[in-house]
CSV table of C-alpha atoms in Angstrom, one decimal:
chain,number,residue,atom,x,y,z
A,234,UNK,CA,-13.8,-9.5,23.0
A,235,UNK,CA,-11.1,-11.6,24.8
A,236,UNK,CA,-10.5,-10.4,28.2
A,237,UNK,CA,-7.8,-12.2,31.1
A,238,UNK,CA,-8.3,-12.0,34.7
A,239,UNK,CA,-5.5,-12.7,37.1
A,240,UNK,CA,-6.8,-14.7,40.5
A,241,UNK,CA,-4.4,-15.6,43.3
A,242,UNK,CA,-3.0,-14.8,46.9
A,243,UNK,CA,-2.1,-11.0,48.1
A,244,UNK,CA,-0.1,-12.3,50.2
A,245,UNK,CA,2.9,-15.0,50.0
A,246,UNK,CA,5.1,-16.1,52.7
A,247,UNK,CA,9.3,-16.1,52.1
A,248,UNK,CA,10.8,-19.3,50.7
A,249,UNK,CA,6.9,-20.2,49.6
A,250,UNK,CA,5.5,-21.1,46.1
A,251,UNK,CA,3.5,-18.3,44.4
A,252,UNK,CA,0.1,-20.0,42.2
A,253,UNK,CA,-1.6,-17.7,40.2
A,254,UNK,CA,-4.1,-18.3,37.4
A,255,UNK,CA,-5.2,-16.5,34.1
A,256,UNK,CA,-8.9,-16.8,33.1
A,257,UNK,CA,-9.2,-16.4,29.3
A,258,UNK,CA,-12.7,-15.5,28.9
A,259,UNK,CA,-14.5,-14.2,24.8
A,260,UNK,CA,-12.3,-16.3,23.0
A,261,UNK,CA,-10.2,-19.5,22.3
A,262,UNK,CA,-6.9,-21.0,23.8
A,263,UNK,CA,-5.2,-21.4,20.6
A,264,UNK,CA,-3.4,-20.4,18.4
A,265,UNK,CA,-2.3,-18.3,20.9
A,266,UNK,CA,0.9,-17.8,23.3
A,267,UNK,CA,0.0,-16.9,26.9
A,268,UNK,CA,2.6,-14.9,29.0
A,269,UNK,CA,3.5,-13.9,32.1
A,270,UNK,CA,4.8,-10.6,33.2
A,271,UNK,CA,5.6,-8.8,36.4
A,272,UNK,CA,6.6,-5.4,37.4
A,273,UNK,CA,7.6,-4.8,40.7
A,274,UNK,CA,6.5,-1.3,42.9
A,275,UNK,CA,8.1,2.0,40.7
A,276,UNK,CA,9.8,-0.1,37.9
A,277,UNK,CA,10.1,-1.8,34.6
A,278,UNK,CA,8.2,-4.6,32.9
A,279,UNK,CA,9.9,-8.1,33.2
A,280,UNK,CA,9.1,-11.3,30.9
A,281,UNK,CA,8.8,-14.6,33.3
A,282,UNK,CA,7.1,-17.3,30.8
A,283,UNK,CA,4.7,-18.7,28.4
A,284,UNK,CA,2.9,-21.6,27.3
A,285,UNK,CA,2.1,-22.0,24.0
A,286,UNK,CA,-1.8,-23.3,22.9
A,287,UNK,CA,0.6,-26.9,22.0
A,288,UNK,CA,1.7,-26.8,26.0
A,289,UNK,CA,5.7,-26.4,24.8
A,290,UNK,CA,6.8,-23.2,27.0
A,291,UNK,CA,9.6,-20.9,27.0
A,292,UNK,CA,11.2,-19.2,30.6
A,293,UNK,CA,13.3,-16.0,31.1
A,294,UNK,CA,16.7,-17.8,31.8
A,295,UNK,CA,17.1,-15.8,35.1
A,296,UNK,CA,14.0,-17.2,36.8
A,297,UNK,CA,14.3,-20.6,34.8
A,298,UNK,CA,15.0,-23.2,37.6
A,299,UNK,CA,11.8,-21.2,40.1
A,300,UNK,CA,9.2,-20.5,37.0
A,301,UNK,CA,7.0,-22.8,35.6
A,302,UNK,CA,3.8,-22.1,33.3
A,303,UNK,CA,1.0,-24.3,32.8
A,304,UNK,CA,-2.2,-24.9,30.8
A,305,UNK,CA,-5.7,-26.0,31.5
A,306,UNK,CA,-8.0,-25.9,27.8
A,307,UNK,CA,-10.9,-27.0,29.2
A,308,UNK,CA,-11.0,-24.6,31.8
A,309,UNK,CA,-9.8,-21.9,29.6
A,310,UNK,CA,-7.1,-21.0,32.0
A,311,UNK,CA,-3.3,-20.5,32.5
A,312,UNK,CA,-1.3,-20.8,35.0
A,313,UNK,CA,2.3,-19.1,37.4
A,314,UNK,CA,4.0,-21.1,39.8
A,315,UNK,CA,7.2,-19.2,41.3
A,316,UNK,CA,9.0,-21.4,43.7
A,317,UNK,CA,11.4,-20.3,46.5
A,318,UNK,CA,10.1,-16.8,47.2
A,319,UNK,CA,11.6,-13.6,48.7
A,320,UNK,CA,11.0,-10.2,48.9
A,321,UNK,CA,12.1,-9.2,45.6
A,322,UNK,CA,9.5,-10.8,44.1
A,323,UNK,CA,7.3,-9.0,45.4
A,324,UNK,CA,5.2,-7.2,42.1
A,325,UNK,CA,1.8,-7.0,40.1
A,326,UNK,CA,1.7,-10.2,38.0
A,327,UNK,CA,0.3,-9.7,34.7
A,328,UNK,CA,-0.8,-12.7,32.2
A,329,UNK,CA,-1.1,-11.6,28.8
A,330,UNK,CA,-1.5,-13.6,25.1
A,331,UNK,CA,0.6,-12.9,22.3
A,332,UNK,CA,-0.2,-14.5,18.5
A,333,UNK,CA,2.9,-16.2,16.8
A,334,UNK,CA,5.9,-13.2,15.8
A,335,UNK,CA,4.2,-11.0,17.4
A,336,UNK,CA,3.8,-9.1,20.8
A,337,UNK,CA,1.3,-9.6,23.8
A,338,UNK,CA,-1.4,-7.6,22.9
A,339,UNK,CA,-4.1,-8.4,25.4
A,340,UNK,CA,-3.5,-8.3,28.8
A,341,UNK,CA,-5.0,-8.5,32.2
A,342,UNK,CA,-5.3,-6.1,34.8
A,343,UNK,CA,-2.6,-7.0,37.2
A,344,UNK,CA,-2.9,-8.7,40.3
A,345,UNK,CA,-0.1,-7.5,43.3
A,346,UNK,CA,1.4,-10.1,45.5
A,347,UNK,CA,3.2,-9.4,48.3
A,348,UNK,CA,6.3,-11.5,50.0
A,349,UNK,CA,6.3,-10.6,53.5
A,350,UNK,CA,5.9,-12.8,56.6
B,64,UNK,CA,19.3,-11.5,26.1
B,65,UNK,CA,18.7,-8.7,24.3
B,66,UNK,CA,19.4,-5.4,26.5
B,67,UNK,CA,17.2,-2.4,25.7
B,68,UNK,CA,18.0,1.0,26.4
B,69,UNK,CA,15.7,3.8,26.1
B,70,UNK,CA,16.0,7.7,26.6
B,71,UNK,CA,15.6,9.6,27.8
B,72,UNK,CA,14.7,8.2,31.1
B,73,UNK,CA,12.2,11.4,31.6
B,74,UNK,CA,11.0,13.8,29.2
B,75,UNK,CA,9.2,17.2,30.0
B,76,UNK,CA,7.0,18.5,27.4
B,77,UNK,CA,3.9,20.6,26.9
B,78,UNK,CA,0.5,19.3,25.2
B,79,UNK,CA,1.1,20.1,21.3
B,80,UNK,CA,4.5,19.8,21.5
B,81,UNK,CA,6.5,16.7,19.5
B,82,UNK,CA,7.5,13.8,21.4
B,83,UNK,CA,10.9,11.7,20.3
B,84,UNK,CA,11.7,8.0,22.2
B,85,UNK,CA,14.9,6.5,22.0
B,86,UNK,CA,15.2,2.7,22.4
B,87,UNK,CA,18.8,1.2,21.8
B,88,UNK,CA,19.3,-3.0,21.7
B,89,UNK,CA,22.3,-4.3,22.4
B,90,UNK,CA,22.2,-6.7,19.4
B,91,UNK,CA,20.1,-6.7,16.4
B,92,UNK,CA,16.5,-7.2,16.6
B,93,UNK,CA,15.5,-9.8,14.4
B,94,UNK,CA,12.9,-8.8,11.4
B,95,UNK,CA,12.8,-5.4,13.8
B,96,UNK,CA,10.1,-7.1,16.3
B,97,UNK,CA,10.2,-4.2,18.2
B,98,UNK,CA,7.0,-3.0,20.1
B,99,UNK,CA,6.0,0.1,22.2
B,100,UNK,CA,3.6,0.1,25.1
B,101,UNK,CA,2.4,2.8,26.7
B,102,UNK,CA,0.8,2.6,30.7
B,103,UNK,CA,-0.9,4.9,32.7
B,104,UNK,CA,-0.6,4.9,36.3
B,105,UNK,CA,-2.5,1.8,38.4
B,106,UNK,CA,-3.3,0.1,34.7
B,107,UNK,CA,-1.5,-2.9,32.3
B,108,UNK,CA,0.5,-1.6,29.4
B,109,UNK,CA,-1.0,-0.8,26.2
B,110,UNK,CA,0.3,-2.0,23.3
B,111,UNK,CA,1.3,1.0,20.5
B,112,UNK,CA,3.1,0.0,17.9
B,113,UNK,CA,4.3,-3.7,16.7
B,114,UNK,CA,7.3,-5.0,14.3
B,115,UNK,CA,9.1,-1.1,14.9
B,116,UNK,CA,6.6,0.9,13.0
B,117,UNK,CA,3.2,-1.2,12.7
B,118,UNK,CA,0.5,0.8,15.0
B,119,UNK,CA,-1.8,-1.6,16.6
B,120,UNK,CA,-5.5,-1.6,16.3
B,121,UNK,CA,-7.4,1.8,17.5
B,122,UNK,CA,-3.5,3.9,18.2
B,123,UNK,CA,-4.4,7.2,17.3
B,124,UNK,CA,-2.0,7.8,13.9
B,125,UNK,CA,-0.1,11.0,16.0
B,126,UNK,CA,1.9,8.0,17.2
B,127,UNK,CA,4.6,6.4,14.9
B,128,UNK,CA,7.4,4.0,15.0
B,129,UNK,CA,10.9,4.4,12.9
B,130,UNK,CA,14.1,2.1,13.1
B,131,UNK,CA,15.7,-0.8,12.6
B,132,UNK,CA,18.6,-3.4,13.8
B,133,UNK,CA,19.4,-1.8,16.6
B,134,UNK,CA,18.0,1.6,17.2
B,135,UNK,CA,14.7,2.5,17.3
B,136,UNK,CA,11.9,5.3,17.9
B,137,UNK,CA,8.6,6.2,19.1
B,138,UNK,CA,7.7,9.8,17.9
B,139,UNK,CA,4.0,11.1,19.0
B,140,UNK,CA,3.6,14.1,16.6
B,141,UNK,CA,1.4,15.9,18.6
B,142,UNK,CA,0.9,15.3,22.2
B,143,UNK,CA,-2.5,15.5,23.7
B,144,UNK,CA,-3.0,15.4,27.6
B,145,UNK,CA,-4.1,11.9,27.3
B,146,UNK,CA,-0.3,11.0,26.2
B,147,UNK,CA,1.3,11.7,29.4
B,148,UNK,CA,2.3,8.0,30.5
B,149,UNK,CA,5.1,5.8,30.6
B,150,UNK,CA,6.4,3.8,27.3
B,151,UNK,CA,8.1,1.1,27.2
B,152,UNK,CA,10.0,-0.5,24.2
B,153,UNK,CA,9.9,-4.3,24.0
B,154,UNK,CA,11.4,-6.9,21.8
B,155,UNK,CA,10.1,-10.3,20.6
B,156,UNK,CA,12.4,-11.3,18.0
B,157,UNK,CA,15.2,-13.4,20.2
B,158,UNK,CA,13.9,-15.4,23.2
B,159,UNK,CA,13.3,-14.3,26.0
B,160,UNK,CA,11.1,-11.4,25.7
B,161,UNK,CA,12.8,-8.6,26.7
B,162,UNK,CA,11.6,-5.0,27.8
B,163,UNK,CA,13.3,-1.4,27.8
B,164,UNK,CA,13.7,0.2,31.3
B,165,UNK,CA,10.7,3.2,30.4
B,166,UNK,CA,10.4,6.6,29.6
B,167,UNK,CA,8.2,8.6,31.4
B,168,UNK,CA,6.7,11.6,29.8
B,169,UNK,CA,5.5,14.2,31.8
B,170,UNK,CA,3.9,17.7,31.8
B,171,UNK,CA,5.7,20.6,31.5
């Protein structure tokens, strides 16, 4: 059963770059997409990026020049860098994997980040 | 992008009772990819239902999906105490990925 674990820092300084990473563990990279999502503190889901198993990616236009997804087979890993931080970034980051024309059905737990100094 | 709009933004209802989910696009979604995702408080969203009216593997057949081009709904015939959550409608048709704003659905 294919499980994703987010791992990165709680905590994130203004104007900073946000790394995260996805662990794909019980299953393969492809043929898979693999997302990431973010919801900040009492609201709705919002799409940031994926990478497909090929390494092409796709970027919600509004974060497009910040966001940039990655890919790492061998390690079985994906992933987030968000440049130029602020506060309203602040959210729980999800990674998630979606097969082709269709939705992200598996996804990891969350992990919150905070932008504060 | 795609705007979803869903309503109502809260709905009170008892346990037993049917449950009816708006979720509005602003432009057609294409070959209705239109999921639902439910999530509970403190936990990732579930995925429901998947091209409008598709329920994914293990959803409980209470829940349904109806709709095309631009309107769509989530009905759960029969609500069971488990059900009271937030749901979300998403589409994947039309880059990016977009997401409805939620509907929470809570105990009367």
């Amino acid at each position: 059963q294919v499980q994703l674990q987010e791992s990165g820092p709680g905590l994130v300084k203004p104007s900073e770059t946000l790394s995260l990473t996805c662990t794909v563990s019980g299953g393969s990279i492809s043929p898979y997409y693999w997302g990431w999502m973010r919801q900040p503190p009492g609201k709705g889901l919002e799409f940031l990026g994926y990478v497909y198993y090929s390494g092409s990616t796709s970027y919600n236009p509004s974060l497009k020049s910040r966001v940039a997804v990655s890919l790492d087979t061998p390690k079985s890993q994906f992933s987030l860098k968000l440049t130029s931080l602020t506060a309203a970034d602040t959210a729980v980051y999800y990674c998630a994997r979606a097969v082709d024309s269709n939705p992200f059905d598996i996804w990891g737990q969350g992990t919150m980040v905070t932008v504060s100094s | 992008e795609i705007v979803l709009t869903q309503s109502p933004g809260t709905l009170s209802l008892s346990p037993g009772e049917r449950a009816t989910l708006s979720c509005r696009a602003s432009q057609t979604v294409r070959r209705s990819y239109l999921a639902w995702y439910q999530q509970k408080p403190g936990q990732a969203p579930r995925l429901l239902m998947y091209d409008a009216s598709s329920r994914a593997t293990g959803i409980a057949d209470r829940f349904s999906g109806s709709g095309s081009g631009t309107d769509f709904t989530l009905t759960i015939s029969r609500l069971e105490p488990e059900d009271f959550a937030v749901y979300y409608c998403n589409q994947y048709g039309t880059p990016p990925v977009t997401f409805g704003q939620g509907t929470r659905l809570e105990i009367k």
